[in-house]
Amino acid sequence: MSKNNKHKIIVIGGGYAGLKAVQQLTQNPQNEIILLDKNPYHYMQTEVYDLIANEEDFAQISLDLFTYCIGFKNNNVTFYKQEVKNIDFTNKKVITTVDRLNYDYLIIGVGARTKFVSNVKGLHEYAYGIKALHRAMYFKQKFEMSLFQKVEESGTTCRPLSIVIAGAGLSGVEIAAQMASFARDFYKHNNFLCRKLNIVLVNAAERILRGMDTKLVGKSIKRLLDLGVVIKNKQKVVAVTEDSVTLSNGEKVFMDFMIFTGGIEPNGLIFDLELKKNERGFLETKLSLQTSEYETVFAIGDCTTLYDKNNDILAPTADIAEQMGVLCAKNIGLHQEGKDLDRHNIKSRGILIALGRRYATGKIFGIYINGYLAYLIKKMIERAYSKQLDRHSRIGCKKIFDK
């Protein structure tokens, strides 16, 4: 503990896991918390499908971290918009682009980014990712402009707008369904002659949503096909140009643009840290979420890999990340008291898959739900999360402007 009897805790990363840890830790007034992130906002990536299809704007899926941190009643959280360059674990210092910060406890929650594999020619140059807000915004603008260009072509030769999505995990499936649904409604309510959208979902596995519940997979496949999405299973993207994608079977698919959701890797800081990692480069932790090397250093969220009791990987969802944040904060409290730390028993509490406007499928606490009801529940969960964050942010704003 620091000389002033405060526990100095640094949290790196303002994602789902990091914010949940901060929220729990701030309840102890003896904790002095610093949140570090190179971006001044929290990005609600679970709602990116709505951003792309104009259901929401970027302000609705982001949160100002400055005002959020000021909004806690114990006034013990500070946000620094700084990028972390390295960590001196021996001397307990976090080294940023402008500072060297001491800590008693450190939480690493820097998340993950889209992995643009280097052996696929043209992938990095011509594909879009959506793991970062600026990339999602750029793609949204590209999508809207492409629709507009097709409208301008009405009355002349009209080539369909063609989109390739590589990767049929949760993000790829949700974006494919939402764009197809949005385009269908767009053309339905606007009597444009040019009214065709081709979406091709490229999937390396035998079926989409690998590892998920078979009933949910079946519902998702049916919905995608009903929306006109073409699914190409057991195929990989091997090359990308400005207007085409070449698949592993030699087929060339012409496209207006491509989204890549085919894989993730930890954010850049992780590669430079001398901590134990698995074969995919993600941090390894104990069941307590402590790193193997340091008992006061914890790793949470998408930069680490969590396993269930059967040693299967738990999908890196917002639900899992938040549970990690809660356990991490609890274990820091137990460590401060000299008590044994809890071992994780984290498991998915359910999953809801957005499959276009006003339609979803899911399984919550063992119960299957589909259609509009599933959509409403998903939106309620998302709204509850954003409102909770917004409440702290509004309090923070009031504190600033009432001074």
mmCIF file of C-alpha atoms in Angstrom:
data_model
loop_
_atom_site.group_PDB
_atom_site.id
_atom_site.type_symbol
_atom_site.label_atom_id
_atom_site.label_comp_id
_atom_site.label_asym_id
_atom_site.label_seq_id
_atom_site.Cartn_x
_atom_site.Cartn_y
_atom_site.Cartn_z
ATOM 1 C CA MET A 1 0.000 0.000 0.000
ATOM 2 C CA SER A 2 1.115 3.556 -0.704
ATOM 3 C CA LYS A 3 2.377 5.827 2.063
ATOM 4 C CA ASN A 4 -0.896 7.751 2.214
ATOM 5 C CA ASN A 5 -2.708 4.475 3.057
ATOM 6 C CA LYS A 6 -4.420 4.484 -0.318
ATOM 7 C CA HIS A 7 -4.327 1.492 -2.654
ATOM 8 C CA LYS A 8 -3.091 2.816 -6.012
ATOM 9 C CA ILE A 9 -4.775 0.786 -8.736
ATOM 10 C CA ILE A 10 -4.175 1.319 -12.448
ATOM 11 C CA VAL A 11 -6.623 -0.084 -14.987
ATOM 12 C CA ILE A 12 -5.363 -0.168 -18.584
ATOM 13 C CA GLY A 13 -8.251 -0.225 -21.045
ATOM 14 C CA GLY A 14 -11.717 1.305 -20.993
ATOM 15 C CA GLY A 15 -13.578 -1.661 -22.461
ATOM 16 C CA TYR A 16 -16.351 -3.774 -20.952
ATOM 17 C CA ALA A 17 -14.042 -5.557 -18.505
ATOM 18 C CA GLY A 18 -12.089 -2.469 -17.463
ATOM 19 C CA LEU A 19 -15.155 -0.327 -16.778
ATOM 20 C CA LYS A 20 -16.818 -3.052 -14.735
ATOM 21 C CA ALA A 21 -13.655 -3.442 -12.629
ATOM 22 C CA VAL A 22 -13.518 0.332 -12.062
ATOM 23 C CA GLN A 23 -17.182 0.384 -11.075
ATOM 24 C CA GLN A 24 -16.576 -2.278 -8.420
ATOM 25 C CA LEU A 25 -13.265 -0.918 -7.142
ATOM 26 C CA THR A 26 -14.540 2.618 -6.636
ATOM 27 C CA GLN A 27 -16.874 1.415 -3.882
ATOM 28 C CA ASN A 28 -13.856 1.198 -1.552
ATOM 29 C CA PRO A 29 -12.833 4.804 -0.726
ATOM 30 C CA GLN A 30 -9.328 3.539 0.107
ATOM 31 C CA ASN A 31 -8.805 2.684 -3.556
ATOM 32 C CA GLU A 32 -7.222 5.379 -5.703
ATOM 33 C CA ILE A 33 -7.932 4.362 -9.280
ATOM 34 C CA ILE A 34 -6.447 5.556 -12.554
ATOM 35 C CA LEU A 35 -8.049 4.452 -15.820
ATOM 36 C CA LEU A 36 -5.781 4.667 -18.875
ATOM 37 C CA ASP A 37 -6.856 4.490 -22.504
ATOM 38 C CA LYS A 38 -5.503 5.996 -25.704
ATOM 39 C CA ASN A 39 -9.086 6.840 -26.714
ATOM 40 C CA PRO A 40 -11.275 9.220 -24.684
ATOM 41 C CA TYR A 41 -14.349 7.033 -25.125
ATOM 42 C CA HIS A 42 -15.744 3.580 -24.369
ATOM 43 C CA TYR A 43 -16.932 1.809 -27.534
ATOM 44 C CA MET A 44 -20.031 -0.386 -27.155
ATOM 45 C CA GLN A 45 -19.046 -2.831 -29.851
ATOM 46 C CA THR A 46 -22.016 -5.133 -29.222
ATOM 47 C CA GLU A 47 -24.201 -2.491 -30.916
ATOM 48 C CA VAL A 48 -22.040 -1.901 -34.000
ATOM 49 C CA TYR A 49 -24.551 -3.681 -36.249
ATOM 50 C CA ASP A 50 -27.058 -0.899 -35.458
ATOM 51 C CA LEU A 51 -24.484 1.808 -36.173
ATOM 52 C CA ILE A 52 -23.721 0.416 -39.615
ATOM 53 C CA ALA A 53 -27.404 0.175 -40.558
ATOM 54 C CA ASN A 54 -28.308 3.678 -39.336
ATOM 55 C CA GLU A 55 -30.331 2.476 -36.343
ATOM 56 C CA GLU A 56 -28.011 4.435 -34.034
ATOM 57 C CA ASP A 57 -25.353 7.121 -34.371
ATOM 58 C CA PHE A 58 -21.853 6.970 -32.905
ATOM 59 C CA ALA A 59 -22.859 9.057 -29.853
ATOM 60 C CA GLN A 60 -25.292 6.304 -28.836
ATOM 61 C CA ILE A 61 -22.667 3.576 -28.863
ATOM 62 C CA SER A 62 -19.853 5.487 -27.177
ATOM 63 C CA LEU A 63 -19.273 7.002 -23.739
ATOM 64 C CA ASP A 64 -17.004 9.840 -22.653
ATOM 65 C CA LEU A 65 -14.506 8.362 -20.203
ATOM 66 C CA PHE A 66 -13.555 11.688 -18.604
ATOM 67 C CA THR A 67 -17.066 12.457 -17.354
ATOM 68 C CA TYR A 68 -17.759 8.796 -16.535
ATOM 69 C CA CYS A 69 -14.807 8.605 -14.147
ATOM 70 C CA ILE A 70 -15.643 11.932 -12.495
ATOM 71 C CA GLY A 71 -19.208 10.741 -11.836
ATOM 72 C CA PHE A 72 -18.466 8.284 -9.004
ATOM 73 C CA LYS A 73 -19.523 9.461 -5.544
ATOM 74 C CA ASN A 74 -16.237 8.602 -3.814
ATOM 75 C CA ASN A 75 -14.301 10.810 -6.249
ATOM 76 C CA ASN A 76 -11.519 8.250 -6.400
ATOM 77 C CA VAL A 77 -11.307 7.570 -10.160
ATOM 78 C CA THR A 78 -9.226 9.588 -12.626
ATOM 79 C CA PHE A 79 -9.078 9.076 -16.372
ATOM 80 C CA TYR A 80 -5.903 9.794 -18.354
ATOM 81 C CA LYS A 81 -6.046 9.774 -22.142
ATOM 82 C CA GLN A 82 -2.622 8.232 -22.551
ATOM 83 C CA GLU A 83 -1.265 5.316 -24.524
ATOM 84 C CA VAL A 84 0.695 2.780 -22.496
ATOM 85 C CA LYS A 85 4.069 1.977 -24.064
ATOM 86 C CA ASN A 86 5.495 -0.449 -21.516
ATOM 87 C CA ILE A 87 5.241 -1.738 -17.952
ATOM 88 C CA ASP A 88 8.081 -1.994 -15.428
ATOM 89 C CA PHE A 89 6.771 -4.866 -13.338
ATOM 90 C CA THR A 90 9.809 -4.949 -11.044
ATOM 91 C CA ASN A 91 9.358 -1.338 -9.930
ATOM 92 C CA LYS A 92 5.576 -1.317 -10.373
ATOM 93 C CA LYS A 93 5.442 1.472 -12.928
ATOM 94 C CA VAL A 94 3.263 1.947 -15.992
ATOM 95 C CA ILE A 95 5.095 3.873 -18.700
ATOM 96 C CA THR A 96 2.886 5.931 -21.024
ATOM 97 C CA THR A 97 3.718 8.320 -23.844
ATOM 98 C CA VAL A 98 3.883 11.185 -21.321
ATOM 99 C CA ASP A 99 4.176 9.752 -17.822
ATOM 100 C CA ARG A 100 5.489 7.096 -15.447
ATOM 101 C CA LEU A 101 2.770 6.044 -13.020
ATOM 102 C CA ASN A 102 3.220 3.986 -9.848
ATOM 103 C CA TYR A 103 0.770 1.262 -8.876
ATOM 104 C CA ASP A 104 0.061 -1.159 -6.054
ATOM 105 C CA TYR A 105 -2.276 -3.195 -8.241
ATOM 106 C CA LEU A 106 -2.453 -3.336 -12.021
ATOM 107 C CA ILE A 107 -5.305 -4.529 -14.234
ATOM 108 C CA ILE A 108 -4.525 -5.161 -17.908
ATOM 109 C CA GLY A 109 -7.682 -5.022 -20.004
ATOM 110 C CA VAL A 110 -6.573 -3.649 -23.358
ATOM 111 C CA GLY A 111 -8.909 -5.826 -25.422
ATOM 112 C CA ALA A 112 -8.318 -7.206 -28.897
ATOM 113 C CA ARG A 113 -8.171 -5.965 -32.469
ATOM 114 C CA THR A 114 -8.949 -7.400 -35.894
ATOM 115 C CA LYS A 115 -6.173 -9.694 -37.044
ATOM 116 C CA PHE A 116 -5.364 -8.811 -40.641
ATOM 117 C CA VAL A 117 -3.278 -11.862 -41.493
ATOM 118 C CA SER A 118 -0.221 -10.996 -43.557
ATOM 119 C CA ASN A 119 -0.381 -14.042 -45.842
ATOM 120 C CA VAL A 120 -3.613 -12.865 -47.496
ATOM 121 C CA LYS A 121 -2.522 -10.453 -50.193
ATOM 122 C CA GLY A 122 -4.426 -7.164 -50.156
ATOM 123 C CA LEU A 123 -6.392 -7.905 -46.977
ATOM 124 C CA HIS A 124 -5.028 -5.006 -44.932
ATOM 125 C CA GLU A 125 -5.283 -2.568 -47.843
ATOM 126 C CA TYR A 126 -8.810 -3.331 -49.030
ATOM 127 C CA ALA A 127 -10.775 -4.859 -46.125
ATOM 128 C CA TYR A 128 -12.558 -3.090 -43.273
ATOM 129 C CA GLY A 129 -12.574 -4.166 -39.629
ATOM 130 C CA ILE A 130 -15.119 -3.132 -36.991
ATOM 131 C CA LYS A 131 -13.266 -3.791 -33.715
ATOM 132 C CA ALA A 132 -12.341 -0.085 -33.481
ATOM 133 C CA LEU A 133 -14.931 2.707 -33.579
ATOM 134 C CA HIS A 134 -13.109 4.737 -36.231
ATOM 135 C CA ARG A 135 -13.005 1.699 -38.532
ATOM 136 C CA ALA A 136 -16.713 1.018 -37.998
ATOM 137 C CA MET A 137 -17.523 4.675 -38.715
ATOM 138 C CA TYR A 138 -15.479 4.634 -41.909
ATOM 139 C CA PHE A 139 -17.214 1.478 -43.099
ATOM 140 C CA LYS A 140 -20.668 2.937 -42.253
ATOM 141 C CA GLN A 141 -19.901 5.966 -44.449
ATOM 142 C CA LYS A 142 -18.669 3.707 -47.254
ATOM 143 C CA PHE A 143 -21.861 1.627 -47.037
ATOM 144 C CA GLU A 144 -24.104 4.711 -47.179
ATOM 145 C CA MET A 145 -22.207 6.242 -50.105
ATOM 146 C CA SER A 146 -22.374 2.966 -52.004
ATOM 147 C CA LEU A 147 -26.148 2.825 -51.545
ATOM 148 C CA PHE A 148 -26.393 6.421 -52.745
ATOM 149 C CA GLN A 149 -24.303 5.682 -55.821
ATOM 150 C CA LYS A 150 -26.645 2.816 -56.702
ATOM 151 C CA VAL A 151 -29.608 5.185 -56.377
ATOM 152 C CA GLU A 152 -27.873 7.593 -58.779
ATOM 153 C CA GLU A 153 -27.505 4.745 -61.264
ATOM 154 C CA SER A 154 -31.283 4.206 -61.367
ATOM 155 C CA GLY A 155 -32.628 4.549 -64.883
ATOM 156 C CA THR A 156 -29.348 3.397 -66.417
ATOM 157 C CA THR A 157 -27.526 0.093 -66.130
ATOM 158 C CA CYS A 158 -27.778 -0.930 -62.478
ATOM 159 C CA ARG A 159 -25.184 -3.284 -61.070
ATOM 160 C CA PRO A 160 -26.145 -4.684 -57.636
ATOM 161 C CA LEU A 161 -24.232 -3.456 -54.599
ATOM 162 C CA SER A 162 -22.035 -6.396 -53.553
ATOM 163 C CA ILE A 163 -20.506 -6.908 -50.109
ATOM 164 C CA VAL A 164 -18.249 -9.722 -48.944
ATOM 165 C CA ILE A 165 -18.023 -10.508 -45.233
ATOM 166 C CA ALA A 166 -15.163 -12.830 -44.324
ATOM 167 C CA GLY A 167 -15.715 -14.566 -41.008
ATOM 168 C CA ALA A 168 -18.996 -16.096 -39.840
ATOM 169 C CA GLY A 169 -18.662 -15.668 -36.106
ATOM 170 C CA LEU A 170 -21.071 -13.533 -34.112
ATOM 171 C CA SER A 171 -19.917 -10.197 -35.569
ATOM 172 C CA GLY A 172 -19.942 -11.371 -39.174
ATOM 173 C CA VAL A 173 -23.378 -12.967 -38.923
ATOM 174 C CA GLU A 174 -24.965 -9.984 -37.151
ATOM 175 C CA ILE A 175 -23.555 -7.469 -39.628
ATOM 176 C CA ALA A 176 -24.604 -9.566 -42.635
ATOM 177 C CA ALA A 177 -28.155 -9.890 -41.337
ATOM 178 C CA GLN A 178 -28.473 -6.238 -40.352
ATOM 179 C CA MET A 179 -27.196 -4.897 -43.672
ATOM 180 C CA ALA A 180 -29.435 -7.249 -45.655
ATOM 181 C CA SER A 181 -32.435 -6.297 -43.519
ATOM 182 C CA PHE A 182 -31.650 -2.583 -43.740
ATOM 183 C CA ALA A 183 -31.288 -2.719 -47.536
ATOM 184 C CA ARG A 184 -34.558 -4.619 -47.885
ATOM 185 C CA ASP A 185 -36.443 -1.958 -45.887
ATOM 186 C CA PHE A 186 -34.584 0.868 -47.630
ATOM 187 C CA TYR A 187 -35.609 -0.289 -51.079
ATOM 188 C CA LYS A 188 -39.114 -1.212 -49.898
ATOM 189 C CA HIS A 189 -39.824 2.317 -48.682
ATOM 190 C CA ASN A 190 -38.092 4.073 -51.587
ATOM 191 C CA ASN A 191 -39.238 3.261 -55.113
ATOM 192 C CA PHE A 192 -35.814 3.195 -56.680
ATOM 193 C CA LEU A 193 -35.274 1.128 -59.789
ATOM 194 C CA CYS A 194 -31.832 0.027 -58.598
ATOM 195 C CA ARG A 195 -32.742 -2.116 -55.599
ATOM 196 C CA LYS A 196 -30.445 -5.113 -55.296
ATOM 197 C CA LEU A 197 -27.911 -5.903 -52.573
ATOM 198 C CA ASN A 198 -25.707 -8.987 -52.734
ATOM 199 C CA ILE A 199 -24.100 -10.127 -49.474
ATOM 200 C CA VAL A 200 -21.692 -13.062 -49.453
ATOM 201 C CA LEU A 201 -20.678 -14.525 -46.080
ATOM 202 C CA VAL A 202 -17.419 -16.469 -46.344
ATOM 203 C CA ASN A 203 -16.945 -19.075 -43.631
ATOM 204 C CA ALA A 204 -13.829 -21.223 -43.138
ATOM 205 C CA ALA A 205 -15.649 -23.804 -40.976
ATOM 206 C CA GLU A 206 -18.326 -26.333 -41.954
ATOM 207 C CA ARG A 207 -21.054 -24.105 -40.554
ATOM 208 C CA ILE A 208 -21.469 -20.562 -39.283
ATOM 209 C CA LEU A 209 -21.245 -19.573 -35.601
ATOM 210 C CA ARG A 210 -18.742 -22.296 -34.821
ATOM 211 C CA GLY A 211 -19.025 -23.666 -31.284
ATOM 212 C CA MET A 212 -22.459 -22.202 -30.610
ATOM 213 C CA ASP A 213 -25.714 -23.967 -29.776
ATOM 214 C CA THR A 214 -26.954 -25.986 -32.789
ATOM 215 C CA LYS A 215 -30.531 -24.672 -32.504
ATOM 216 C CA LEU A 216 -29.311 -21.077 -32.590
ATOM 217 C CA VAL A 217 -27.089 -21.881 -35.563
ATOM 218 C CA GLY A 218 -30.044 -23.402 -37.410
ATOM 219 C CA LYS A 219 -32.255 -20.378 -36.725
ATOM 220 C CA SER A 220 -29.477 -18.044 -37.842
ATOM 221 C CA ILE A 221 -28.866 -19.913 -41.093
ATOM 222 C CA LYS A 222 -32.577 -19.854 -41.964
ATOM 223 C CA ARG A 223 -32.829 -16.138 -41.237
ATOM 224 C CA LEU A 224 -29.748 -15.287 -43.325
ATOM 225 C CA LEU A 225 -31.028 -17.311 -46.275
ATOM 226 C CA ASP A 226 -34.460 -15.681 -45.974
ATOM 227 C CA LEU A 227 -32.716 -12.301 -46.202
ATOM 228 C CA GLY A 228 -30.908 -13.391 -49.360
ATOM 229 C CA VAL A 229 -27.433 -13.739 -47.834
ATOM 230 C CA VAL A 230 -25.206 -16.210 -49.694
ATOM 231 C CA ILE A 231 -23.203 -18.432 -47.323
ATOM 232 C CA LYS A 232 -20.011 -20.048 -48.608
ATOM 233 C CA ASN A 233 -18.841 -22.630 -46.052
ATOM 234 C CA LYS A 234 -15.433 -24.313 -45.931
ATOM 235 C CA GLN A 235 -13.883 -21.456 -47.892
ATOM 236 C CA LYS A 236 -11.159 -18.978 -47.017
ATOM 237 C CA VAL A 237 -10.182 -15.648 -48.504
ATOM 238 C CA VAL A 238 -6.760 -16.004 -50.126
ATOM 239 C CA ALA A 239 -6.459 -12.646 -51.927
ATOM 240 C CA VAL A 240 -8.215 -9.294 -52.033
ATOM 241 C CA THR A 241 -8.119 -6.528 -54.639
ATOM 242 C CA GLU A 242 -9.988 -3.239 -54.810
ATOM 243 C CA ASP A 243 -13.001 -4.899 -56.448
ATOM 244 C CA SER A 244 -12.701 -8.664 -55.919
ATOM 245 C CA VAL A 245 -12.057 -11.433 -53.418
ATOM 246 C CA THR A 246 -10.442 -14.744 -54.362
ATOM 247 C CA LEU A 247 -11.511 -17.795 -52.354
ATOM 248 C CA SER A 248 -9.536 -20.940 -51.551
ATOM 249 C CA ASN A 249 -11.464 -22.959 -54.171
ATOM 250 C CA GLY A 250 -10.294 -20.530 -56.866
ATOM 251 C CA GLU A 251 -13.623 -18.698 -57.158
ATOM 252 C CA LYS A 252 -13.426 -14.937 -57.661
ATOM 253 C CA VAL A 253 -16.202 -12.874 -56.074
ATOM 254 C CA PHE A 254 -16.573 -9.306 -57.325
ATOM 255 C CA MET A 255 -17.490 -6.789 -54.644
ATOM 256 C CA ASP A 256 -17.846 -3.104 -53.820
ATOM 257 C CA PHE A 257 -16.229 -3.561 -50.420
ATOM 258 C CA MET A 258 -15.310 -6.209 -47.883
ATOM 259 C CA ILE A 259 -15.573 -6.549 -44.107
ATOM 260 C CA PHE A 260 -13.110 -8.804 -42.319
ATOM 261 C CA THR A 261 -14.225 -10.401 -39.047
ATOM 262 C CA GLY A 262 -12.205 -13.569 -39.469
ATOM 263 C CA GLY A 263 -10.069 -13.370 -36.360
ATOM 264 C CA ILE A 264 -8.737 -11.300 -33.507
ATOM 265 C CA GLU A 265 -5.441 -10.804 -31.739
ATOM 266 C CA PRO A 266 -4.525 -8.944 -28.541
ATOM 267 C CA ASN A 267 -3.940 -5.213 -28.848
ATOM 268 C CA GLY A 268 -0.349 -4.188 -29.523
ATOM 269 C CA LEU A 269 0.856 -3.617 -25.939
ATOM 270 C CA ILE A 270 0.480 -7.314 -25.098
ATOM 271 C CA PHE A 271 3.144 -8.374 -27.612
ATOM 272 C CA ASP A 272 5.765 -6.248 -25.829
ATOM 273 C CA LEU A 273 5.065 -7.458 -22.292
ATOM 274 C CA GLU A 274 7.219 -10.153 -20.729
ATOM 275 C CA LEU A 275 4.268 -12.157 -19.480
ATOM 276 C CA LYS A 276 3.239 -15.719 -20.219
ATOM 277 C CA LYS A 277 1.056 -16.053 -23.325
ATOM 278 C CA ASN A 278 -0.686 -18.911 -25.090
ATOM 279 C CA GLU A 279 0.006 -20.077 -28.644
ATOM 280 C CA ARG A 280 -2.322 -17.382 -30.043
ATOM 281 C CA GLY A 281 -0.517 -14.602 -28.180
ATOM 282 C CA PHE A 282 -3.164 -13.936 -25.527
ATOM 283 C CA LEU A 283 -2.170 -13.498 -21.874
ATOM 284 C CA GLU A 284 -2.412 -16.533 -19.628
ATOM 285 C CA THR A 285 -3.772 -16.138 -16.117
ATOM 286 C CA LYS A 286 -4.429 -18.158 -13.011
ATOM 287 C CA LEU A 287 -8.014 -19.052 -12.103
ATOM 288 C CA SER A 288 -7.937 -15.955 -9.896
ATOM 289 C CA LEU A 289 -7.236 -13.851 -13.050
ATOM 290 C CA GLN A 290 -3.761 -12.995 -11.730
ATOM 291 C CA THR A 291 -0.893 -13.261 -14.172
ATOM 292 C CA SER A 292 1.433 -16.191 -13.579
ATOM 293 C CA GLU A 293 4.392 -13.963 -12.715
ATOM 294 C CA TYR A 294 2.960 -11.244 -10.456
ATOM 295 C CA GLU A 295 0.308 -11.578 -7.763
ATOM 296 C CA THR A 296 -0.689 -7.901 -7.951
ATOM 297 C CA VAL A 297 -1.087 -7.890 -11.753
ATOM 298 C CA PHE A 298 -4.400 -9.090 -13.245
ATOM 299 C CA ALA A 299 -5.494 -9.601 -16.859
ATOM 300 C CA ILE A 300 -9.140 -9.411 -17.947
ATOM 301 C CA GLY A 301 -11.228 -9.089 -21.086
ATOM 302 C CA ASP A 302 -10.359 -9.968 -24.665
ATOM 303 C CA CYS A 303 -6.576 -9.707 -24.227
ATOM 304 C CA THR A 304 -6.642 -12.936 -22.257
ATOM 305 C CA THR A 305 -8.207 -16.358 -22.785
ATOM 306 C CA LEU A 306 -10.592 -17.884 -20.266
ATOM 307 C CA TYR A 307 -11.365 -21.609 -20.100
ATOM 308 C CA ASP A 308 -14.380 -23.399 -18.637
ATOM 309 C CA LYS A 309 -14.311 -26.507 -16.430
ATOM 310 C CA ASN A 310 -13.993 -28.695 -19.553
ATOM 311 C CA ASN A 311 -10.973 -26.653 -20.681
ATOM 312 C CA ASP A 312 -12.925 -25.208 -23.598
ATOM 313 C CA ILE A 313 -12.389 -21.550 -24.480
ATOM 314 C CA LEU A 314 -15.133 -19.221 -23.320
ATOM 315 C CA ALA A 315 -16.216 -16.946 -26.158
ATOM 316 C CA PRO A 316 -14.888 -13.387 -25.673
ATOM 317 C CA THR A 317 -18.257 -11.678 -25.194
ATOM 318 C CA ALA A 318 -19.199 -8.539 -23.266
ATOM 319 C CA ASP A 319 -20.987 -10.760 -20.738
ATOM 320 C CA ILE A 320 -17.826 -12.764 -20.014
ATOM 321 C CA ALA A 321 -15.694 -9.596 -19.899
ATOM 322 C CA GLU A 322 -17.958 -7.961 -17.329
ATOM 323 C CA GLN A 323 -17.923 -11.060 -15.124
ATOM 324 C CA MET A 324 -14.123 -10.992 -15.271
ATOM 325 C CA GLY A 325 -14.156 -7.351 -14.190
ATOM 326 C CA VAL A 326 -16.316 -8.159 -11.156
ATOM 327 C CA LEU A 327 -14.155 -11.112 -10.089
ATOM 328 C CA CYS A 328 -10.934 -9.164 -10.597
ATOM 329 C CA ALA A 329 -12.142 -6.302 -8.363
ATOM 330 C CA LYS A 330 -13.304 -8.759 -5.712
ATOM 331 C CA ASN A 331 -9.969 -10.561 -5.704
ATOM 332 C CA ILE A 332 -8.039 -7.308 -5.352
ATOM 333 C CA GLY A 333 -10.150 -6.608 -2.267
ATOM 334 C CA LEU A 334 -9.429 -10.086 -0.881
ATOM 335 C CA HIS A 335 -5.711 -9.647 -1.550
ATOM 336 C CA GLN A 336 -5.740 -6.312 0.277
ATOM 337 C CA GLU A 337 -7.199 -8.130 3.290
ATOM 338 C CA GLY A 338 -4.674 -10.964 3.083
ATOM 339 C CA LYS A 339 -7.349 -13.545 2.278
ATOM 340 C CA ASP A 340 -7.410 -16.371 -0.245
ATOM 341 C CA LEU A 341 -8.569 -15.318 -3.693
ATOM 342 C CA ASP A 342 -11.632 -16.718 -5.439
ATOM 343 C CA ARG A 343 -11.176 -19.029 -8.408
ATOM 344 C CA HIS A 344 -13.251 -18.241 -11.430
ATOM 345 C CA ASN A 345 -16.428 -20.122 -12.206
ATOM 346 C CA ILE A 346 -17.403 -17.798 -15.022
ATOM 347 C CA LYS A 347 -19.804 -19.072 -17.663
ATOM 348 C CA SER A 348 -22.029 -17.535 -20.273
ATOM 349 C CA ARG A 349 -25.352 -16.404 -18.858
ATOM 350 C CA GLY A 350 -26.875 -16.477 -22.303
ATOM 351 C CA ILE A 351 -26.481 -15.264 -25.845
ATOM 352 C CA LEU A 352 -28.657 -13.156 -28.122
ATOM 353 C CA ILE A 353 -27.873 -12.910 -31.841
ATOM 354 C CA ALA A 354 -29.199 -9.881 -33.724
ATOM 355 C CA LEU A 355 -30.412 -11.018 -37.138
ATOM 356 C CA GLY A 356 -31.698 -7.859 -38.745
ATOM 357 C CA ARG A 357 -34.276 -5.281 -37.887
ATOM 358 C CA ARG A 358 -36.702 -6.385 -35.165
ATOM 359 C CA TYR A 359 -35.480 -9.995 -35.222
ATOM 360 C CA ALA A 360 -33.065 -11.969 -33.040
ATOM 361 C CA THR A 361 -32.543 -15.451 -31.724
ATOM 362 C CA GLY A 362 -31.048 -16.501 -28.435
ATOM 363 C CA LYS A 363 -30.794 -18.659 -25.369
ATOM 364 C CA ILE A 364 -30.931 -17.133 -21.894
ATOM 365 C CA PHE A 365 -30.526 -19.295 -18.792
ATOM 366 C CA GLY A 366 -31.381 -22.356 -20.880
ATOM 367 C CA ILE A 367 -34.529 -20.915 -22.493
ATOM 368 C CA TYR A 368 -34.713 -20.432 -26.282
ATOM 369 C CA ILE A 369 -36.338 -17.279 -27.627
ATOM 370 C CA ASN A 370 -36.746 -16.073 -31.199
ATOM 371 C CA GLY A 371 -38.090 -13.269 -33.324
ATOM 372 C CA TYR A 372 -39.305 -9.910 -32.069
ATOM 373 C CA LEU A 373 -39.302 -10.975 -28.396
ATOM 374 C CA ALA A 374 -35.610 -11.906 -28.577
ATOM 375 C CA TYR A 375 -34.908 -8.599 -30.310
ATOM 376 C CA LEU A 376 -36.700 -6.657 -27.552
ATOM 377 C CA ILE A 377 -34.790 -8.459 -24.806
ATOM 378 C CA LYS A 378 -31.475 -7.807 -26.548
ATOM 379 C CA LYS A 379 -32.280 -4.122 -26.924
ATOM 380 C CA MET A 380 -33.407 -3.911 -23.284
ATOM 381 C CA ILE A 381 -30.105 -5.393 -22.114
ATOM 382 C CA GLU A 382 -28.124 -3.010 -24.318
ATOM 383 C CA ARG A 383 -30.175 -0.013 -23.162
ATOM 384 C CA ALA A 384 -29.807 -0.944 -19.505
ATOM 385 C CA TYR A 385 -26.034 -1.128 -19.919
ATOM 386 C CA SER A 386 -25.748 2.205 -21.735
ATOM 387 C CA LYS A 387 -28.110 3.981 -19.317
ATOM 388 C CA GLN A 388 -26.064 2.853 -16.334
ATOM 389 C CA LEU A 389 -22.922 4.287 -17.913
ATOM 390 C CA ASP A 390 -24.713 7.425 -19.032
ATOM 391 C CA ARG A 391 -25.930 8.092 -15.487
ATOM 392 C CA HIS A 392 -22.351 8.273 -14.185
ATOM 393 C CA SER A 393 -21.346 10.411 -17.147
ATOM 394 C CA ARG A 394 -24.181 12.892 -16.531
ATOM 395 C CA ILE A 395 -23.196 13.197 -12.872
ATOM 396 C CA GLY A 396 -19.623 13.826 -13.966
ATOM 397 C CA CYS A 397 -20.754 16.549 -16.383
ATOM 398 C CA LYS A 398 -22.768 18.212 -13.642
ATOM 399 C CA LYS A 399 -19.774 18.192 -11.282
ATOM 400 C CA ILE A 400 -17.638 19.882 -13.916
ATOM 401 C CA PHE A 401 -20.075 22.568 -14.984
ATOM 402 C CA ASP A 402 -21.381 23.333 -11.464
ATOM 403 C CA LYS A 403 -17.900 24.323 -10.284
#
